[in-house]
mmCIF file of C-alpha atoms and ligand atoms in Angstrom:
data_model
loop_
_atom_site.group_PDB
_atom_site.id
_atom_site.type_symbol
_atom_site.label_atom_id
_atom_site.label_comp_id
_atom_site.label_asym_id
_atom_site.label_seq_id
_atom_site.Cartn_x
_atom_site.Cartn_y
_atom_site.Cartn_z
ATOM 1 C CA MET Z 70 -10.792 21.665 13.823
ATOM 2 C CA SER Z 71 -9.965 18.049 14.169
ATOM 3 C CA ALA Z 72 -6.119 17.384 14.698
ATOM 4 C CA LYS Z 73 -4.874 15.413 11.381
ATOM 5 C CA LYS Z 74 -4.314 11.924 10.840
ATOM 6 C CA ARG Z 75 -1.073 11.063 11.687
ATOM 7 C CA ILE Z 76 0.206 8.240 9.567
ATOM 8 C CA ILE Z 77 3.266 5.917 8.643
ATOM 9 C CA LEU Z 78 2.879 4.289 4.933
ATOM 10 C CA ASP Z 79 5.001 1.177 4.925
ATOM 11 C CA CYS Z 80 5.169 0.096 1.282
ATOM 12 C CA ASP Z 81 6.953 -1.717 -1.946
ATOM 13 C CA PRO Z 82 7.189 0.978 -5.050
ATOM 14 C CA GLY Z 83 5.927 -0.345 -7.098
ATOM 15 C CA HIS Z 84 4.219 1.634 -9.696
ATOM 16 C CA ASP Z 85 0.832 2.183 -7.434
ATOM 17 C CA ASP Z 86 2.528 2.548 -3.978
ATOM 18 C CA ALA Z 87 4.372 5.548 -6.113
ATOM 19 C CA LEU Z 88 0.742 6.883 -6.506
ATOM 20 C CA ALA Z 89 -0.484 6.308 -3.122
ATOM 21 C CA ILE Z 90 2.759 8.269 -1.676
ATOM 22 C CA VAL Z 91 1.781 11.342 -4.101
ATOM 23 C CA LEU Z 92 -1.982 10.730 -2.494
ATOM 24 C CA ALA Z 93 -0.551 10.652 1.263
ATOM 25 C CA CYS Z 94 1.475 13.681 0.909
ATOM 26 C CA PHE Z 95 -0.945 15.905 -1.526
ATOM 27 C CA SER Z 96 -4.048 15.644 0.702
ATOM 28 C CA GLU Z 97 -5.571 17.639 3.484
ATOM 29 C CA GLU Z 98 -5.957 15.288 6.091
ATOM 30 C CA PRO Z 99 -2.939 12.918 6.613
ATOM 31 C CA GLU Z 100 0.296 13.939 8.615
ATOM 32 C CA LEU Z 101 2.717 11.323 6.933
ATOM 33 C CA LEU Z 102 4.980 11.231 9.349
ATOM 34 C CA GLY Z 103 7.638 8.810 7.625
ATOM 35 C CA ILE Z 104 7.603 6.077 4.812
ATOM 36 C CA THR Z 105 9.293 2.711 5.457
ATOM 37 C CA THR Z 106 10.179 0.246 2.845
ATOM 38 C CA VAL Z 107 9.657 -3.280 2.484
ATOM 39 C CA ALA Z 108 10.816 -5.998 -0.158
ATOM 40 C CA GLY Z 109 8.260 -7.036 -2.300
ATOM 41 C CA ASN Z 110 7.461 -5.972 -6.014
ATOM 42 C CA GLN Z 111 11.072 -5.642 -5.932
ATOM 43 C CA THR Z 112 14.066 -6.117 -3.586
ATOM 44 C CA VAL Z 113 14.166 -3.597 -0.777
ATOM 45 C CA ASP Z 114 17.244 -1.947 -1.989
ATOM 46 C CA LYS Z 115 15.047 -0.902 -5.211
ATOM 47 C CA THR Z 116 11.587 -0.145 -3.423
ATOM 48 C CA THR Z 117 13.864 2.162 -0.915
ATOM 49 C CA ARG Z 118 15.011 3.784 -3.930
ATOM 50 C CA ASN Z 119 11.924 4.218 -5.651
ATOM 51 C CA ALA Z 120 10.272 5.859 -2.648
ATOM 52 C CA LEU Z 121 13.075 8.288 -2.518
ATOM 53 C CA ARG Z 122 13.320 8.999 -6.254
ATOM 54 C CA VAL Z 123 9.434 9.727 -5.820
ATOM 55 C CA LEU Z 124 9.660 11.644 -2.973
ATOM 56 C CA SER Z 125 12.379 13.951 -5.028
ATOM 57 C CA LEU Z 126 10.164 14.083 -7.963
ATOM 58 C CA ILE Z 127 7.429 15.695 -5.838
ATOM 59 C CA GLY Z 128 9.748 17.655 -3.485
ATOM 60 C CA LYS Z 129 8.788 16.129 0.004
ATOM 61 C CA ASP Z 130 11.181 15.381 2.469
ATOM 62 C CA ILE Z 131 9.475 12.974 4.478
ATOM 63 C CA PRO Z 132 11.720 10.430 5.940
ATOM 64 C CA VAL Z 133 12.001 7.089 4.828
ATOM 65 C CA ALA Z 134 13.279 4.118 6.674
ATOM 66 C CA ARG Z 135 14.711 0.943 5.069
ATOM 67 C CA GLY Z 136 12.900 -2.115 5.797
ATOM 68 C CA CYS Z 137 13.234 -6.143 5.642
ATOM 69 C CA GLU Z 138 14.783 -7.494 2.952
ATOM 70 C CA ARG Z 139 12.721 -10.884 2.810
ATOM 71 C CA PRO Z 140 9.312 -12.376 4.097
ATOM 72 C CA LEU Z 141 9.211 -13.956 7.741
ATOM 73 C CA VAL Z 142 9.389 -17.702 6.720
ATOM 74 C CA GLY Z 143 9.143 -18.070 3.011
ATOM 75 C CA GLU Z 144 11.667 -17.127 -0.120
ATOM 76 C CA LEU Z 145 11.029 -13.668 -1.102
ATOM 77 C CA VAL Z 146 8.790 -13.250 -4.296
ATOM 78 C CA THR Z 147 9.120 -9.998 -6.386
ATOM 79 C CA ALA Z 148 7.249 -8.852 -9.279
ATOM 80 C CA PRO Z 149 9.545 -7.470 -12.213
ATOM 81 C CA GLU Z 150 6.762 -8.357 -14.541
ATOM 82 C CA VAL Z 151 4.667 -5.715 -13.194
ATOM 83 C CA HIS Z 152 7.100 -3.154 -11.997
ATOM 84 C CA GLY Z 153 9.968 -3.826 -14.275
ATOM 85 C CA GLU Z 154 13.398 -4.454 -13.236
ATOM 86 C CA SER Z 155 13.857 -1.237 -11.277
ATOM 87 C CA GLY Z 156 10.548 -1.557 -9.475
ATOM 88 C CA LEU Z 157 9.443 1.713 -11.267
ATOM 89 C CA ASP Z 158 9.739 1.513 -14.979
ATOM 90 C CA GLY Z 159 8.023 3.673 -17.317
ATOM 91 C CA ALA Z 160 9.607 7.066 -16.589
ATOM 92 C CA GLU Z 161 12.630 8.672 -16.358
ATOM 93 C CA LEU Z 162 12.627 9.657 -12.515
ATOM 94 C CA PRO Z 163 15.422 11.992 -10.436
ATOM 95 C CA GLU Z 164 17.939 10.474 -8.563
ATOM 96 C CA PRO Z 165 16.919 10.630 -4.486
ATOM 97 C CA ARG Z 166 18.109 14.056 -3.360
ATOM 98 C CA PHE Z 167 18.447 12.353 0.409
ATOM 99 C CA GLY Z 168 19.002 8.758 1.427
ATOM 100 C CA PRO Z 169 16.922 6.680 4.246
ATOM 101 C CA VAL Z 170 17.191 7.426 7.750
ATOM 102 C CA ARG Z 171 19.637 5.067 9.705
ATOM 103 C CA GLU Z 172 16.624 3.434 11.793
ATOM 104 C CA HIS Z 173 15.366 0.132 10.608
ATOM 105 C CA ALA Z 174 11.837 0.529 9.488
ATOM 106 C CA VAL Z 175 10.634 -1.634 12.139
ATOM 107 C CA GLU Z 176 12.630 0.575 14.790
ATOM 108 C CA PHE Z 177 11.218 3.732 13.355
ATOM 109 C CA ILE Z 178 7.986 2.492 13.099
ATOM 110 C CA VAL Z 179 8.044 1.484 17.298
ATOM 111 C CA ARG Z 180 10.051 4.824 18.028
ATOM 112 C CA THR Z 181 7.864 7.093 16.239
ATOM 113 C CA LEU Z 182 4.501 5.088 17.788
ATOM 114 C CA ARG Z 183 5.812 5.444 21.179
ATOM 115 C CA GLU Z 184 6.646 8.953 20.569
ATOM 116 C CA SER Z 185 3.892 9.894 19.127
ATOM 117 C CA PRO Z 186 0.987 12.146 21.250
ATOM 118 C CA SER Z 187 -1.930 10.165 19.893
ATOM 119 C CA PRO Z 188 -2.394 7.144 18.235
ATOM 120 C CA VAL Z 189 -0.996 6.513 14.596
ATOM 121 C CA THR Z 190 -2.288 5.017 11.527
ATOM 122 C CA LEU Z 191 -0.261 2.429 9.766
ATOM 123 C CA ILE Z 192 -1.078 2.176 5.938
ATOM 124 C CA ALA Z 193 0.322 -1.014 4.340
ATOM 125 C CA THR Z 194 0.996 -1.362 0.894
ATOM 126 C CA GLY Z 195 3.065 -4.040 0.941
ATOM 127 C CA PRO Z 196 4.128 -7.627 2.356
ATOM 128 C CA LEU Z 197 3.440 -7.156 5.930
ATOM 129 C CA THR Z 198 6.791 -7.843 6.845
ATOM 130 C CA ASN Z 199 7.712 -4.994 8.934
ATOM 131 C CA VAL Z 200 4.542 -4.340 10.485
ATOM 132 C CA ALA Z 201 4.579 -7.878 11.629
ATOM 133 C CA LEU Z 202 7.965 -7.556 12.960
ATOM 134 C CA ALA Z 203 7.212 -4.208 15.046
ATOM 135 C CA LEU Z 204 4.345 -5.886 16.759
ATOM 136 C CA ARG Z 205 6.394 -8.988 17.937
ATOM 137 C CA LEU Z 206 9.306 -6.372 18.685
ATOM 138 C CA ALA Z 207 7.238 -4.168 20.993
ATOM 139 C CA PRO Z 208 3.734 -5.734 21.871
ATOM 140 C CA ASP Z 209 3.161 -2.433 23.384
ATOM 141 C CA ILE Z 210 2.863 -0.349 20.255
ATOM 142 C CA ALA Z 211 -0.662 -1.917 19.564
ATOM 143 C CA GLY Z 212 -2.131 0.340 22.270
ATOM 144 C CA LYS Z 213 -0.597 3.228 19.881
ATOM 145 C CA ILE Z 214 -2.126 2.222 16.672
ATOM 146 C CA GLU Z 215 -5.176 3.922 15.666
ATOM 147 C CA ARG Z 216 -6.010 1.219 13.152
ATOM 148 C CA ILE Z 217 -3.942 -0.874 10.373
ATOM 149 C CA VAL Z 218 -5.300 -0.056 6.919
ATOM 150 C CA LEU Z 219 -3.742 -2.717 4.445
ATOM 151 C CA MET Z 220 -3.818 -2.779 0.934
ATOM 152 C CA GLY Z 221 -3.918 -6.763 0.699
ATOM 153 C CA GLY Z 222 -6.027 -10.535 0.019
ATOM 154 C CA ALA Z 223 -9.553 -10.581 -1.385
ATOM 155 C CA ALA Z 224 -12.811 -12.149 -0.268
ATOM 156 C CA ARG Z 225 -13.233 -13.458 -4.016
ATOM 157 C CA ASP Z 226 -10.533 -12.471 -6.437
ATOM 158 C CA ALA Z 227 -6.307 -13.222 -6.739
ATOM 159 C CA ASN Z 228 -3.545 -12.215 -8.334
ATOM 160 C CA ALA Z 229 -0.386 -14.275 -7.206
ATOM 161 C CA THR Z 230 -1.944 -17.760 -7.610
ATOM 162 C CA PRO Z 231 -5.250 -18.794 -8.004
ATOM 163 C CA THR Z 232 -6.397 -18.102 -4.503
ATOM 164 C CA ALA Z 233 -3.966 -15.226 -3.016
ATOM 165 C CA GLU Z 234 -3.332 -11.815 -3.524
ATOM 166 C CA PHE Z 235 0.374 -11.002 -3.985
ATOM 167 C CA ASN Z 236 0.970 -8.974 -0.727
ATOM 168 C CA ILE Z 237 -0.214 -11.513 1.744
ATOM 169 C CA PHE Z 238 1.062 -14.721 -0.792
ATOM 170 C CA VAL Z 239 4.597 -12.997 0.053
ATOM 171 C CA ASP Z 240 4.306 -13.050 3.398
ATOM 172 C CA PRO Z 241 1.759 -15.237 4.969
ATOM 173 C CA GLU Z 242 2.998 -15.517 8.108
ATOM 174 C CA ALA Z 243 3.390 -11.921 8.556
ATOM 175 C CA ALA Z 244 -0.444 -11.276 7.498
ATOM 176 C CA HIS Z 245 -1.226 -13.570 10.075
ATOM 177 C CA ILE Z 246 0.103 -11.812 13.148
ATOM 178 C CA VAL Z 247 -1.438 -8.709 12.042
ATOM 179 C CA PHE Z 248 -4.456 -10.634 11.409
ATOM 180 C CA THR Z 249 -4.506 -12.096 15.092
ATOM 181 C CA SER Z 250 -2.723 -8.781 17.120
ATOM 182 C CA GLY Z 251 -6.355 -7.647 17.755
ATOM 183 C CA VAL Z 252 -5.277 -4.356 16.436
ATOM 184 C CA PRO Z 253 -8.224 -2.576 14.312
ATOM 185 C CA ILE Z 254 -7.452 -3.344 10.521
ATOM 186 C CA THR Z 255 -9.394 -2.570 7.379
ATOM 187 C CA MET Z 256 -8.421 -4.711 4.724
ATOM 188 C CA VAL Z 257 -8.610 -2.878 1.088
ATOM 189 C CA GLY Z 258 -7.916 -5.960 -1.232
ATOM 190 C CA LEU Z 259 -8.760 -7.006 -4.524
ATOM 191 C CA ASP Z 260 -12.356 -7.043 -4.769
ATOM 192 C CA VAL Z 261 -12.437 -3.044 -4.584
ATOM 193 C CA THR Z 262 -8.897 -2.625 -5.821
ATOM 194 C CA ASN Z 263 -9.185 -4.408 -8.881
ATOM 195 C CA ARG Z 264 -12.402 -2.676 -10.105
ATOM 196 C CA ALA Z 265 -10.115 1.582 -8.657
ATOM 197 C CA LEU Z 266 -9.107 1.286 -12.596
ATOM 198 C CA LEU Z 267 -7.715 4.476 -14.156
ATOM 199 C CA THR Z 268 -8.454 4.121 -17.886
ATOM 200 C CA PRO Z 269 -5.721 4.499 -20.546
ATOM 201 C CA GLU Z 270 -7.619 7.804 -21.970
ATOM 202 C CA GLU Z 271 -7.392 9.156 -18.672
ATOM 203 C CA ILE Z 272 -3.427 7.937 -18.195
ATOM 204 C CA GLN Z 273 -2.827 9.218 -21.241
ATOM 205 C CA GLY Z 274 -4.534 12.783 -20.315
ATOM 206 C CA LEU Z 275 -1.949 13.036 -17.175
ATOM 207 C CA LYS Z 276 0.322 13.681 -20.513
ATOM 208 C CA ASP Z 277 -0.727 17.224 -20.222
ATOM 209 C CA GLY Z 278 -0.063 17.838 -17.198
ATOM 210 C CA GLY Z 279 3.201 19.052 -15.371
ATOM 211 C CA PRO Z 280 6.386 17.085 -14.426
ATOM 212 C CA VAL Z 281 4.367 15.033 -12.058
ATOM 213 C CA ARG Z 282 1.749 14.094 -14.135
ATOM 214 C CA ARG Z 283 3.935 13.702 -17.216
ATOM 215 C CA ALA Z 284 6.029 11.102 -15.187
ATOM 216 C CA PHE Z 285 2.996 8.996 -14.012
ATOM 217 C CA ALA Z 286 1.550 9.236 -17.332
ATOM 218 C CA GLY Z 287 4.449 7.209 -18.233
ATOM 219 C CA LEU Z 288 4.368 4.854 -15.009
ATOM 220 C CA LEU Z 289 0.944 4.360 -15.384
ATOM 221 C CA SER Z 290 1.090 3.676 -19.058
ATOM 222 C CA PHE Z 291 3.895 0.803 -18.060
ATOM 223 C CA TYR Z 292 1.773 -0.433 -15.491
ATOM 224 C CA ALA Z 293 -1.360 -1.107 -16.714
ATOM 225 C CA ALA Z 294 0.440 -2.686 -20.177
ATOM 226 C CA ALA Z 295 1.888 -5.138 -17.808
ATOM 227 C CA ASN Z 296 -1.811 -5.555 -16.074
ATOM 228 C CA GLU Z 297 -3.436 -6.065 -19.482
ATOM 229 C CA ARG Z 298 -1.012 -8.633 -20.543
ATOM 230 C CA LEU Z 299 -0.884 -10.719 -17.432
ATOM 231 C CA LEU Z 300 -4.086 -10.103 -16.133
ATOM 232 C CA GLY Z 301 -6.478 -9.147 -19.070
ATOM 233 C CA ILE Z 302 -6.958 -5.900 -16.427
ATOM 234 C CA GLU Z 303 -7.812 -2.891 -19.050
ATOM 235 C CA GLY Z 304 -6.268 0.195 -17.123
ATOM 236 C CA ALA Z 305 -4.226 0.722 -14.136
ATOM 237 C CA PRO Z 306 -5.545 -0.894 -10.968
ATOM 238 C CA LEU Z 307 -4.838 1.578 -8.119
ATOM 239 C CA HIS Z 308 -4.684 -1.125 -5.243
ATOM 240 C CA ASP Z 309 -2.560 0.927 -3.196
ATOM 241 C CA PRO Z 310 -3.753 4.467 -3.321
ATOM 242 C CA LEU Z 311 -7.536 3.427 -2.408
ATOM 243 C CA ALA Z 312 -6.216 1.998 1.102
ATOM 244 C CA VAL Z 313 -4.448 5.680 1.335
ATOM 245 C CA ALA Z 314 -7.747 7.270 0.001
ATOM 246 C CA ALA Z 315 -9.674 5.216 2.462
ATOM 247 C CA VAL Z 316 -7.995 6.506 5.397
ATOM 248 C CA ILE Z 317 -8.279 10.506 4.135
ATOM 249 C CA ASP Z 318 -12.189 9.851 3.593
ATOM 250 C CA PRO Z 319 -13.051 6.364 5.083
ATOM 251 C CA SER Z 320 -16.570 7.050 2.580
ATOM 252 C CA VAL Z 321 -14.682 6.575 -0.500
ATOM 253 C CA ILE Z 322 -15.240 2.345 0.586
ATOM 254 C CA THR Z 323 -18.121 0.334 2.204
ATOM 255 C CA THR Z 324 -16.901 -2.568 4.340
ATOM 256 C CA GLN Z 325 -18.343 -5.463 6.365
ATOM 257 C CA ARG Z 326 -16.986 -6.624 9.752
ATOM 258 C CA VAL Z 327 -16.166 -10.554 9.420
ATOM 259 C CA HIS Z 328 -13.471 -13.027 10.273
ATOM 260 C CA VAL Z 329 -10.445 -13.297 8.252
ATOM 261 C CA ALA Z 330 -7.688 -15.800 8.442
ATOM 262 C CA VAL Z 331 -4.653 -16.815 6.330
ATOM 263 C CA GLU Z 332 -3.800 -19.806 4.984
ATOM 264 C CA LEU Z 333 -0.064 -20.544 6.021
ATOM 265 C CA CYS Z 334 -0.273 -24.432 5.201
ATOM 266 C CA GLY Z 335 -2.140 -25.140 1.775
ATOM 267 C CA SER Z 336 -0.051 -26.187 -0.783
ATOM 268 C CA HIS Z 337 -2.241 -24.474 -3.231
ATOM 269 C CA THR Z 338 -3.409 -22.097 -1.322
ATOM 270 C CA ARG Z 339 -0.631 -20.666 0.861
ATOM 271 C CA GLY Z 340 -1.580 -17.033 1.444
ATOM 272 C CA THR Z 341 -4.970 -17.118 0.803
ATOM 273 C CA THR Z 342 -7.372 -15.118 2.917
ATOM 274 C CA ALA Z 343 -10.401 -17.128 4.055
ATOM 275 C CA VAL Z 344 -12.860 -14.160 4.573
ATOM 276 C CA ASP Z 345 -15.849 -15.552 6.125
ATOM 277 C CA LEU Z 346 -18.817 -13.310 4.575
ATOM 278 C CA TYR Z 347 -21.550 -15.537 5.614
ATOM 279 C CA ARG Z 348 -20.465 -16.251 9.217
ATOM 280 C CA VAL Z 349 -19.919 -20.124 8.773
ATOM 281 C CA THR Z 350 -16.690 -20.175 11.075
ATOM 282 C CA GLY Z 351 -18.760 -18.321 14.044
ATOM 283 C CA LYS Z 352 -15.263 -16.879 14.665
ATOM 284 C CA PRO Z 353 -15.087 -13.202 15.870
ATOM 285 C CA SER Z 354 -14.678 -10.759 13.612
ATOM 286 C CA ASN Z 355 -11.339 -9.015 13.101
ATOM 287 C CA ALA Z 356 -11.362 -7.079 9.883
ATOM 288 C CA GLU Z 357 -13.339 -4.515 8.214
ATOM 289 C CA VAL Z 358 -13.032 -5.932 4.751
ATOM 290 C CA ALA Z 359 -14.167 -3.213 1.964
ATOM 291 C CA LEU Z 360 -16.256 -4.855 -0.831
ATOM 292 C CA ASP Z 361 -17.513 -1.460 -2.527
ATOM 293 C CA LEU Z 362 -15.931 1.726 -3.571
ATOM 294 C CA ASP Z 363 -17.119 4.983 -4.832
ATOM 295 C CA LEU Z 364 -15.079 5.393 -8.041
ATOM 296 C CA PRO Z 365 -15.787 8.749 -8.854
ATOM 297 C CA ARG Z 366 -14.892 10.107 -5.535
ATOM 298 C CA PHE Z 367 -11.644 7.900 -5.613
ATOM 299 C CA LYS Z 368 -10.303 9.056 -8.886
ATOM 300 C CA ARG Z 369 -11.301 12.688 -7.962
ATOM 301 C CA MET Z 370 -8.842 12.313 -4.773
ATOM 302 C CA VAL Z 371 -6.291 10.966 -6.730
ATOM 303 C CA LEU Z 372 -6.252 13.222 -10.004
ATOM 304 C CA SER Z 373 -6.424 16.471 -7.691
ATOM 305 C CA ALA Z 374 -3.212 15.213 -5.490
ATOM 306 C CA LEU Z 375 -1.597 14.852 -8.808
ATOM 307 C CA GLU Z 376 -2.420 18.032 -9.955
ATOM 308 C CA ARG Z 377 -1.601 19.453 -6.734
ATOM 309 C CA ALA Z 378 1.784 18.100 -6.711
ATOM 310 C CA ASP Z 379 2.370 19.641 -10.170
ATOM 311 C CA ARG Z 380 1.220 23.240 -8.629
ATOM 312 C CA SER Z 381 3.597 22.665 -5.604
ATOM 313 C CA GLY Z 382 6.556 22.337 -8.065
HETATM 314 O O1 LIG V 644 -1.631 -7.545 -5.263
HETATM 315 C C1 LIG V 644 -1.841 -5.877 -5.305
HETATM 316 C C2 LIG V 644 -0.546 -5.218 -4.346
HETATM 317 O O2 LIG V 644 1.050 -5.912 -4.347
HETATM 318 C C3 LIG V 644 -0.354 -3.991 -4.629
HETATM 319 O O3 LIG V 644 0.058 -3.535 -3.164
HETATM 320 C C4 LIG V 644 0.740 -3.865 -5.411
HETATM 321 O O4 LIG V 644 2.217 -2.864 -5.093
HETATM 322 C C5 LIG V 644 1.859 -5.164 -4.885
HETATM 323 O O5 LIG V 644 2.793 -4.867 -4.098
HETATM 324 CA CA1 LIG V 645 2.262 -2.613 -2.815
#
């Protein structure tokens, strides 16, 4: 029996991050060592509170470490138009049953990696500020990172600007540090996550479940309505859960190993991931970029994790 994959989830809950937490907690494979929060969809106070509320909803006592309040260089850009003022609008969630640990998220990541008896997979579903600072604070941890699987960027899609995806756009310098770190990277970008849609009918079907599924019926209804209003997307794009699913079962995505660079200077293109699909730059590949997904398998993973969360209550 192979040892479970040890993971840390760095996130900015956020509706899809919240479902990523459920998938990480209620799947056989990963051993979730901790959740670290970062400013992105909302302020870090709100993303931290939301992570704690989701864990209280699903009855899991996973350590949560509060992280960076703003990007490395630019000003913080949040997404209340997508996730609401709380960052998790659309359902009444319980108050947190416990608070965050005293450690800063960056310190938590560094200590946990150094103490781990085996390499750890970092799953990042928000701006990469915490991950970048951990790599700068403690370069030695690179050898203890199995892989960074990040939701972010795109080869041929965008949502924050005409050319950039939100997580990379919020902190391009952090993304540059990660993509040039030499650590193995899997980039789960909008090319596949905008296709990882839960339909309105599937969202409504959650209402027939227990308290966890009923809460996510409200959350995902709010989130899907915002995505349709803003981006014309029909359904709920499960960006972050797909990154977690790709760790649990790598066959749920199909990747191509290519070079990815992050634009830092363009006045119109800052935060764009330049994904060299046709290898025109001649630069060495530094990431596995997801270009296709097994949508039925992914949906089964997500819906069964939600069912297990209700059964465990
Ligand atoms: O572009 C989608 C990403 O930005 C997701 O991680 C979503 O939660 C937001 O953080
Ligand atoms: Ca996110």
